[in-house]
Amino acid sequence: MKRRDFFKSAGLTAVAGLGFPGESVSRAQSASIKKYGVLGGTGLKIGDISFGCGDLSSPSLVARAVDMGVNYFDTAPDYGPSEMTLGKFIKQSPGMRGKMHIASKFCAKGGYPSHLRANDPQSEYISVVEGSLKRMNTDYLDVVFVHAMGEKSRGYEERLFSENMLNAFEKLKKAGKARFLAVSSHGPNRMEELMMKAVKSGHYDIIQPAHNFMKFPNTPEVIKEAGKRNVGVIAMKTLAGAKEMGLDPKGEPFAHAAFKWVLKNPNIAGLIVTISNARDLAHYVEASGQPYNKKSQRTLDRYKLAYSEEYCRTGCGECLSACPDNVNVASVLRQEMYFSDYHQEKRAMESYCAMAPNASNCSACAGAVGAPCEAACPYGLPIRKLMEKANELLSFQT
C-alpha cells in the first residue's frame, strides 16, 4: 500500500478545493491581509498572500480581493482572459488602480507559453507591454517579468541578459510605462544558478523563484543573497504540487502550513498563488500574518510522507540530460500537475501538445529494467509511470 493510500484508508481523505473539512465559512469570509512586506529596493509593499491571475476571469473576484487587502496581482498576456479581466475591474473602479501593484510579463498574446525570445527586437518587447497596458486600462506596470527562466527548450535562458530586452525595459521605464524589472523561474534547468546570476547582475529589482518546503538545496542561498543586495523576493509554487489537501481533518489546513513555512523567511516579501474562486481566496488570505509552529510542521510532514515519491521537485532537472530522446521530463510533469492538481485542464493540454518531444516518446523505455531518467532522479520517483499517466491525461485523443 502506498503512503498516500494509507492516509486515505485511515480516513484522511481529501476535500473539494484547497480547504479542509469543518472550515468556518464565516471566519474565512472575514479574512483580510494582516501583513505586508517590502520588495527590496523597490519600496513596494505587498500583501504576504498575493493573487496569481493565471485562472482569472471574474472582475468581482478582483474586487473582493482588493477589499480583503490583497494588493499584488501577477498576470501575463498569455494567461487567457486574465489581463482583460483586470482591465474591466480597473475601468469599473478607476480609483482602485492606486491600491494595486500589477505585474505582467514579456510575453505575446496567445497560447501559453508565448515568452519573447532573446533576439526578438526591442520594438516587440515594447509592443507587448503596451498591449498589456491597453488590455488592463492602465498607464503603467509596476513590475514586468522575464518569465520562466531555465526551461530547456526555445533558448529561454538567453533572455536573462538579452540586450534587446534590457534596452527595451529602460525605454519603457523612462516613458513611465514600467517601473521595475523582475525575473522568475520554476526550472527545471539551472533555476538556482540563473536566479543567483540575476541577483548579482544588478539588472533585476525582483526575483520570483519556485520555493516550498520540499527543499531545493541552493534556493535559500539565492534568497539570502537577494536580501543582502536589496533585491525583492516573491515566492511561487509554494504548495509543492498542490495535491490532495485534506490529509488531517483535525490538523492545520495544508495551504496555511505551506504558506507559513515560506513566509517565515525574513527575506521573502510575499508569495503568489493561483486564485480561481472566492472560496480559495478567502481560505488563502486567512493564512496572512500567521506564525509557523509545530502544528504547521506536522501538517507538512504528513504531506511529505504521502507525496514525496510523486512530486517532481520544481527546479531540480537532474534527469534532463539522462533521457536518450531529450524529453523534458520536468516540464511534462509540471503540465500534469496543472491538469490534475490546479484544474487548468485546457491550458495544460495545449502546452503539452506544443512540446516536442513529449511523454509519448517514453514508450521506448517501457520495458526497460532501469530507465535512465529514473536512475538519475535523486528522489527515486517512478518517472516512467508518471510520464505514462501524463501522456494519457494530456494528449488529445482522436
Short mmCIF file of C-alpha atoms in Angstrom, two decimals:
data_model
loop_
_atom_site.label_atom_id
_atom_site.label_comp_id
_atom_site.label_asym_id
_atom_site.label_seq_id
_atom_site.Cartn_x
_atom_site.Cartn_y
_atom_site.Cartn_z
CA MET A 1 0.00 0.00 0.00
CA LYS A 2 1.32 3.45 -0.93
CA ARG A 3 1.79 6.05 1.77
CA ARG A 4 -0.88 8.18 0.15
CA ASP A 5 -3.33 5.27 0.20
CA PHE A 6 -2.56 4.59 3.85
CA PHE A 7 -3.58 8.12 4.79
CA LYS A 8 -6.75 7.77 2.74
CA SER A 9 -7.66 4.44 4.33
CA ALA A 10 -7.16 6.00 7.74
CA GLY A 11 -9.94 8.44 6.97
CA LEU A 12 -7.68 11.31 6.00
CA THR A 13 -9.36 11.87 2.68
CA ALA A 14 -9.17 14.98 0.59
CA VAL A 15 -11.90 17.51 0.17
CA ALA A 16 -13.00 19.65 -2.70
CA GLY A 17 -10.85 22.72 -3.28
CA LEU A 18 -7.92 23.54 -1.08
CA GLY A 19 -9.79 23.96 2.18
CA PHE A 20 -10.41 21.33 4.82
CA PRO A 21 -13.38 19.67 6.50
CA GLY A 22 -15.09 21.80 9.11
CA GLU A 23 -13.64 25.10 7.96
CA SER A 24 -15.73 28.01 9.16
CA VAL A 25 -17.18 29.78 6.14
CA SER A 26 -17.91 32.94 8.12
CA ARG A 27 -14.37 33.03 9.52
CA ALA A 28 -12.86 32.62 6.07
CA GLN A 29 -15.11 35.28 4.56
CA SER A 30 -13.93 37.80 7.16
CA ALA A 31 -10.29 37.15 6.32
CA SER A 32 -8.01 40.03 5.40
CA ILE A 33 -4.34 40.65 4.70
CA LYS A 34 -2.63 41.28 8.02
CA LYS A 35 0.98 41.60 6.95
CA TYR A 36 2.76 43.45 4.16
CA GLY A 37 6.36 43.02 3.10
CA VAL A 38 8.68 45.40 1.24
CA LEU A 39 10.05 44.21 -2.10
CA GLY A 40 13.68 45.10 -1.58
CA GLY A 41 14.83 48.39 -3.03
CA THR A 42 11.61 48.93 -4.97
CA GLY A 43 9.83 50.13 -1.86
CA LEU A 44 6.67 48.34 -2.99
CA LYS A 45 4.69 46.98 -0.03
CA ILE A 46 2.83 43.82 -0.99
CA GLY A 47 0.49 41.58 0.95
CA ASP A 48 2.12 38.39 2.15
CA ILE A 49 -0.55 36.46 0.21
CA SER A 50 -0.79 37.75 -3.35
CA PHE A 51 -3.02 36.99 -6.33
CA GLY A 52 -1.77 34.74 -9.13
CA CYS A 53 -4.08 35.55 -12.04
CA GLY A 54 -3.49 32.51 -14.25
CA ASP A 55 -7.15 31.46 -13.94
CA LEU A 56 -8.70 34.91 -13.57
CA SER A 57 -11.96 35.61 -15.42
CA SER A 58 -14.11 37.44 -12.85
CA PRO A 59 -13.77 41.19 -12.14
CA SER A 60 -15.85 40.70 -8.99
CA LEU A 61 -13.20 38.32 -7.63
CA VAL A 62 -10.62 41.08 -8.08
CA ALA A 63 -12.91 43.49 -6.23
CA ARG A 64 -13.28 41.04 -3.36
CA ALA A 65 -9.52 40.54 -3.17
CA VAL A 66 -8.86 44.29 -3.04
CA ASP A 67 -11.47 44.63 -0.27
CA MET A 68 -9.54 41.99 1.68
CA GLY A 69 -6.32 43.97 1.34
CA VAL A 70 -4.73 41.94 -1.46
CA ASN A 71 -2.71 44.44 -3.47
CA TYR A 72 -0.34 42.50 -5.74
CA PHE A 73 -1.66 40.88 -8.92
CA ASP A 74 0.50 38.72 -11.19
CA THR A 75 -0.77 38.30 -14.75
CA ALA A 76 0.52 37.82 -18.32
CA PRO A 77 -0.64 38.28 -21.92
CA ASP A 78 -0.75 34.50 -22.37
CA TYR A 79 -2.94 33.86 -19.29
CA GLY A 80 -6.17 33.72 -21.27
CA PRO A 81 -8.63 36.49 -20.31
CA SER A 82 -6.64 37.48 -17.21
CA GLU A 83 -5.41 40.90 -18.34
CA MET A 84 -8.76 41.81 -19.87
CA THR A 85 -10.46 40.89 -16.59
CA LEU A 86 -8.16 43.14 -14.59
CA GLY A 87 -8.84 45.84 -17.16
CA LYS A 88 -12.59 45.52 -16.67
CA PHE A 89 -12.18 45.92 -12.93
CA ILE A 90 -9.94 48.98 -13.30
CA LYS A 91 -12.36 50.56 -15.76
CA GLN A 92 -15.29 49.95 -13.41
CA SER A 93 -13.33 51.13 -10.36
CA PRO A 94 -10.76 53.69 -11.59
CA GLY A 95 -9.90 54.84 -8.08
CA MET A 96 -8.66 51.35 -7.18
CA ARG A 97 -5.64 51.29 -9.51
CA GLY A 98 -3.56 53.22 -6.98
CA LYS A 99 -4.21 50.49 -4.40
CA MET A 100 -2.90 47.76 -6.71
CA HIS A 101 0.56 46.64 -7.76
CA ILE A 102 0.28 44.89 -11.12
CA ALA A 103 2.92 42.63 -12.64
CA SER A 104 2.84 41.28 -16.18
CA LYS A 105 5.37 39.63 -18.46
CA PHE A 106 7.33 39.98 -21.67
CA CYS A 107 5.00 37.56 -23.46
CA ALA A 108 2.94 37.66 -26.63
CA LYS A 109 -0.82 37.34 -26.56
CA GLY A 110 -1.65 33.74 -27.42
CA GLY A 111 -1.38 30.20 -26.17
CA TYR A 112 0.79 29.50 -23.14
CA PRO A 113 3.75 29.76 -23.17
CA SER A 114 4.39 32.69 -25.52
CA HIS A 115 7.52 34.19 -23.94
CA LEU A 116 9.54 36.54 -26.12
CA ARG A 117 12.97 35.30 -27.15
CA ALA A 118 16.35 36.90 -26.62
CA ASN A 119 16.73 38.00 -30.23
CA ASP A 120 13.25 39.48 -30.59
CA PRO A 121 13.61 43.18 -31.43
CA GLN A 122 13.27 45.95 -28.87
CA SER A 123 10.12 47.06 -30.64
CA GLU A 124 8.48 43.70 -29.88
CA TYR A 125 9.36 43.88 -26.18
CA ILE A 126 7.89 47.37 -26.03
CA SER A 127 4.83 46.38 -28.05
CA VAL A 128 3.81 43.50 -25.78
CA VAL A 129 3.94 45.74 -22.71
CA GLU A 130 1.89 48.40 -24.47
CA GLY A 131 -0.61 45.70 -25.37
CA SER A 132 -0.85 44.73 -21.70
CA LEU A 133 -1.43 48.35 -20.70
CA LYS A 134 -4.23 48.70 -23.22
CA ARG A 135 -5.94 45.48 -22.12
CA MET A 136 -5.70 46.45 -18.46
CA ASN A 137 -6.78 50.09 -18.87
CA THR A 138 -3.70 51.35 -17.08
CA ASP A 139 -0.83 53.66 -17.96
CA TYR A 140 1.91 51.64 -16.30
CA LEU A 141 3.01 48.27 -14.96
CA ASP A 142 4.55 48.18 -11.52
CA VAL A 143 6.58 45.11 -12.47
CA VAL A 144 7.44 43.46 -15.77
CA PHE A 145 8.86 39.93 -15.74
CA VAL A 146 11.24 37.96 -17.84
CA HIS A 147 9.34 34.78 -17.09
CA ALA A 148 10.17 31.07 -16.85
CA MET A 149 13.95 31.17 -16.99
CA GLY A 150 15.52 27.74 -17.14
CA GLU A 151 13.07 25.91 -19.34
CA LYS A 152 15.13 23.62 -21.52
CA SER A 153 13.64 24.47 -24.90
CA ARG A 154 13.37 27.62 -27.03
CA GLY A 155 16.55 29.23 -25.73
CA TYR A 156 14.75 30.80 -22.79
CA GLU A 157 17.91 31.07 -20.71
CA GLU A 158 19.44 33.51 -23.20
CA ARG A 159 16.77 36.06 -22.32
CA LEU A 160 18.25 36.72 -18.88
CA PHE A 161 20.70 39.34 -20.20
CA SER A 162 19.26 39.99 -23.65
CA GLU A 163 20.42 43.45 -24.76
CA ASN A 164 17.18 43.94 -26.66
CA MET A 165 15.14 43.17 -23.56
CA LEU A 166 17.24 45.32 -21.23
CA ASN A 167 17.25 48.28 -23.62
CA ALA A 168 13.51 47.95 -24.19
CA PHE A 169 12.87 47.94 -20.45
CA GLU A 170 14.93 51.11 -19.98
CA LYS A 171 12.86 52.83 -22.66
CA LEU A 172 9.63 51.66 -21.03
CA LYS A 173 10.86 52.86 -17.64
CA LYS A 174 11.83 56.30 -18.96
CA ALA A 175 8.40 56.57 -20.61
CA GLY A 176 6.71 55.78 -17.28
CA LYS A 177 5.19 52.57 -18.64
CA ALA A 178 7.09 50.11 -16.42
CA ARG A 179 8.65 50.66 -13.00
CA PHE A 180 10.64 47.58 -12.03
CA LEU A 181 12.26 44.61 -13.80
CA ALA A 182 11.86 41.09 -12.43
CA VAL A 183 12.77 37.54 -13.34
CA SER A 184 11.06 34.27 -12.43
CA SER A 185 11.87 30.59 -12.70
CA HIS A 186 10.17 27.32 -11.95
CA GLY A 187 13.02 25.40 -13.55
CA PRO A 188 13.71 22.71 -14.38
CA ASN A 189 17.09 23.66 -15.77
CA ARG A 190 19.60 25.58 -13.60
CA MET A 191 16.94 27.52 -11.70
CA GLU A 192 19.12 28.34 -8.71
CA GLU A 193 22.14 29.22 -10.84
CA LEU A 194 20.13 31.55 -13.07
CA MET A 195 18.42 33.24 -10.14
CA MET A 196 21.78 33.85 -8.48
CA LYS A 197 23.15 35.37 -11.69
CA ALA A 198 20.13 37.65 -11.87
CA VAL A 199 20.57 38.75 -8.25
CA LYS A 200 24.25 39.55 -8.70
CA SER A 201 23.86 41.24 -12.09
CA GLY A 202 22.34 44.48 -10.83
CA HIS A 203 19.78 44.44 -13.65
CA TYR A 204 16.89 42.96 -11.70
CA ASP A 205 14.85 44.57 -8.94
CA ILE A 206 12.87 41.43 -8.03
CA ILE A 207 13.26 37.67 -8.34
CA GLN A 208 10.47 35.12 -8.17
CA PRO A 209 11.79 31.57 -7.69
CA ALA A 210 9.84 28.42 -7.06
CA HIS A 211 10.22 27.81 -3.33
CA ASN A 212 8.49 25.45 -0.93
CA PHE A 213 9.06 23.07 1.97
CA MET A 214 10.15 20.29 -0.42
CA LYS A 215 13.50 22.00 -0.16
CA PHE A 216 15.81 22.89 -3.02
CA PRO A 217 19.46 22.73 -1.91
CA ASN A 218 20.64 26.17 -3.02
CA THR A 219 17.50 28.32 -3.17
CA PRO A 220 17.92 29.57 0.43
CA GLU A 221 21.35 30.91 -0.53
CA VAL A 222 19.87 32.72 -3.53
CA ILE A 223 17.20 34.29 -1.32
CA LYS A 224 19.78 35.26 1.30
CA GLU A 225 21.96 36.90 -1.35
CA ALA A 226 18.94 38.77 -2.69
CA GLY A 227 18.32 40.12 0.80
CA LYS A 228 21.93 41.32 1.08
CA ARG A 229 21.66 43.13 -2.25
CA ASN A 230 18.22 44.61 -1.56
CA VAL A 231 16.61 42.60 -4.36
CA GLY A 232 12.96 41.84 -3.63
CA VAL A 233 11.82 38.22 -3.40
CA ILE A 234 8.38 36.79 -4.16
CA ALA A 235 7.94 33.03 -3.84
CA MET A 236 5.83 30.90 -6.17
CA LYS A 237 4.92 27.21 -6.44
CA THR A 238 4.66 27.25 -2.66
CA LEU A 239 2.17 24.36 -2.44
CA ALA A 240 4.63 21.70 -3.63
CA GLY A 241 2.34 20.27 -6.27
CA ALA A 242 -0.94 21.31 -4.62
CA LYS A 243 -2.04 17.71 -4.31
CA GLU A 244 -4.78 16.44 -2.01
CA MET A 245 -5.12 18.78 0.91
CA GLY A 246 -7.30 17.01 3.48
CA LEU A 247 -4.59 14.84 4.97
CA ASP A 248 -5.67 15.61 8.52
CA PRO A 249 -9.20 16.94 9.11
CA LYS A 250 -8.23 17.95 12.66
CA GLY A 251 -4.90 19.48 11.78
CA GLU A 252 -3.88 22.77 10.25
CA PRO A 253 -5.00 23.31 6.63
CA PHE A 254 -2.19 22.26 4.33
CA ALA A 255 -2.16 25.50 2.33
CA HIS A 256 -1.80 27.54 5.51
CA ALA A 257 1.10 25.43 6.74
CA ALA A 258 2.85 25.59 3.35
CA PHE A 259 2.44 29.37 3.14
CA LYS A 260 3.66 29.91 6.68
CA TRP A 261 6.78 27.84 6.02
CA VAL A 262 7.68 30.09 3.08
CA LEU A 263 6.82 33.35 4.80
CA LYS A 264 8.91 32.69 7.90
CA ASN A 265 11.94 33.63 5.80
CA PRO A 266 12.52 37.35 6.50
CA ASN A 267 13.94 37.94 3.02
CA ILE A 268 10.68 36.92 1.32
CA ALA A 269 8.21 39.79 0.99
CA GLY A 270 5.29 37.61 -0.03
CA LEU A 271 4.08 34.76 -2.19
CA ILE A 272 1.79 34.38 -5.16
CA VAL A 273 -0.73 31.60 -5.51
CA THR A 274 -3.21 30.96 -8.28
CA ILE A 275 -6.66 32.01 -7.09
CA SER A 276 -9.64 30.73 -9.08
CA ASN A 277 -12.68 31.42 -6.91
CA ALA A 278 -13.96 33.20 -3.81
CA ARG A 279 -13.59 30.12 -1.59
CA ASP A 280 -9.90 29.74 -2.33
CA LEU A 281 -9.35 33.49 -2.00
CA ALA A 282 -10.83 33.56 1.50
CA HIS A 283 -9.05 30.37 2.56
CA TYR A 284 -5.64 31.54 1.38
CA VAL A 285 -5.94 35.06 2.80
CA GLU A 286 -6.85 33.60 6.19
CA ALA A 287 -3.22 32.47 6.47
CA SER A 288 -1.93 36.05 6.29
CA GLY A 289 0.28 37.12 9.16
CA GLN A 290 0.05 33.78 10.96
CA PRO A 291 3.18 32.32 12.61
CA TYR A 292 4.73 28.99 11.67
CA ASN A 293 4.54 26.48 14.53
CA LYS A 294 4.74 22.79 15.45
CA LYS A 295 1.23 22.18 14.17
CA SER A 296 2.28 23.57 10.79
CA GLN A 297 5.30 21.29 10.74
CA ARG A 298 3.19 18.20 11.50
CA THR A 299 0.92 19.01 8.56
CA LEU A 300 3.87 19.36 6.19
CA ASP A 301 5.45 16.16 7.50
CA ARG A 302 2.24 14.28 6.65
CA TYR A 303 2.23 15.74 3.15
CA LYS A 304 5.85 14.71 2.61
CA LEU A 305 5.11 11.15 3.70
CA ALA A 306 2.13 10.95 1.36
CA TYR A 307 3.58 12.59 -1.75
CA SER A 308 7.38 12.69 -1.65
CA GLU A 309 7.52 9.79 -4.12
CA GLU A 310 5.18 11.52 -6.58
CA TYR A 311 6.16 15.19 -6.52
CA CYS A 312 8.65 16.24 -9.19
CA ARG A 313 10.73 18.91 -7.46
CA THR A 314 10.47 22.15 -9.37
CA GLY A 315 13.92 23.38 -10.29
CA CYS A 316 15.70 20.03 -9.95
CA GLY A 317 16.35 18.98 -13.56
CA GLU A 318 18.77 16.14 -12.72
CA CYS A 319 17.00 13.83 -15.19
CA LEU A 320 17.12 16.18 -18.18
CA SER A 321 20.43 15.04 -19.61
CA ALA A 322 19.69 11.36 -18.95
CA CYS A 323 16.84 10.92 -21.43
CA PRO A 324 18.06 9.44 -24.74
CA ASP A 325 15.13 11.09 -26.55
CA ASN A 326 15.67 14.50 -24.95
CA VAL A 327 12.21 14.55 -23.34
CA ASN A 328 11.81 17.41 -20.88
CA VAL A 329 10.54 15.24 -18.03
CA ALA A 330 10.09 18.05 -15.53
CA SER A 331 8.08 20.22 -17.91
CA VAL A 332 5.81 17.30 -18.82
CA LEU A 333 5.14 16.57 -15.15
CA ARG A 334 4.53 20.26 -14.46
CA GLN A 335 1.75 20.26 -17.07
CA GLU A 336 0.31 17.11 -15.47
CA MET A 337 0.31 19.00 -12.16
CA TYR A 338 -1.57 21.89 -13.76
CA PHE A 339 -4.10 19.41 -15.17
CA SER A 340 -4.64 17.18 -12.14
CA ASP A 341 -3.99 19.45 -9.17
CA TYR A 342 -4.56 23.01 -10.40
CA HIS A 343 -7.54 22.04 -12.59
CA GLN A 344 -6.18 24.05 -15.53
CA GLU A 345 -7.02 21.28 -17.97
CA LYS A 346 -7.23 23.21 -21.23
CA ARG A 347 -4.06 25.21 -20.67
CA ALA A 348 -2.13 22.11 -19.62
CA MET A 349 -3.23 20.09 -22.66
CA GLU A 350 -2.42 22.89 -25.09
CA SER A 351 1.02 23.42 -23.58
CA TYR A 352 1.74 19.69 -23.56
CA CYS A 353 0.71 19.21 -27.17
CA ALA A 354 3.09 22.01 -28.16
CA MET A 355 6.02 20.08 -26.66
CA ALA A 356 8.26 18.13 -28.97
CA PRO A 357 9.31 15.56 -27.93
CA ASN A 358 6.86 14.74 -25.15
CA ALA A 359 5.98 11.74 -22.98
CA SER A 360 4.75 9.71 -25.95
CA ASN A 361 8.44 9.06 -26.63
CA CYS A 362 8.75 7.34 -23.26
CA SER A 363 7.19 4.16 -24.62
CA ALA A 364 10.66 3.21 -25.86
CA CYS A 365 11.74 2.70 -22.25
CA ALA A 366 8.53 0.96 -21.13
CA GLY A 367 10.09 -2.48 -20.89
CA ALA A 368 13.48 -1.40 -19.69
CA VAL A 369 14.80 -2.76 -16.42
CA GLY A 370 16.00 0.68 -15.38
CA ALA A 371 15.10 3.78 -17.36
CA PRO A 372 17.92 6.37 -17.47
CA CYS A 373 15.66 9.11 -16.09
CA GLU A 374 14.77 7.03 -13.03
CA ALA A 375 18.41 6.21 -12.40
CA ALA A 376 19.22 9.93 -12.47
CA CYS A 377 16.37 11.07 -10.21
CA PRO A 378 17.75 11.87 -6.72
CA TYR A 379 14.28 11.46 -5.21
CA GLY A 380 13.53 7.98 -6.53
CA LEU A 381 10.41 8.93 -8.48
CA PRO A 382 8.77 6.25 -10.65
CA ILE A 383 9.18 8.52 -13.66
CA ARG A 384 8.04 6.04 -16.31
CA LYS A 385 4.68 5.53 -14.62
CA LEU A 386 4.27 9.25 -14.02
CA MET A 387 5.05 10.02 -17.66
CA GLU A 388 2.65 7.35 -18.90
CA LYS A 389 -0.10 8.89 -16.75
CA ALA A 390 0.78 12.38 -18.01
CA ASN A 391 0.58 11.32 -21.63
CA GLU A 392 -2.81 9.68 -21.11
CA LEU A 393 -4.22 12.77 -19.41
CA LEU A 394 -2.74 15.45 -21.61
CA SER A 395 -2.96 14.00 -25.11
CA PHE A 396 -5.88 14.93 -27.34
CA GLN A 397 -7.48 11.61 -28.21
CA THR A 398 -8.81 11.13 -31.73
#
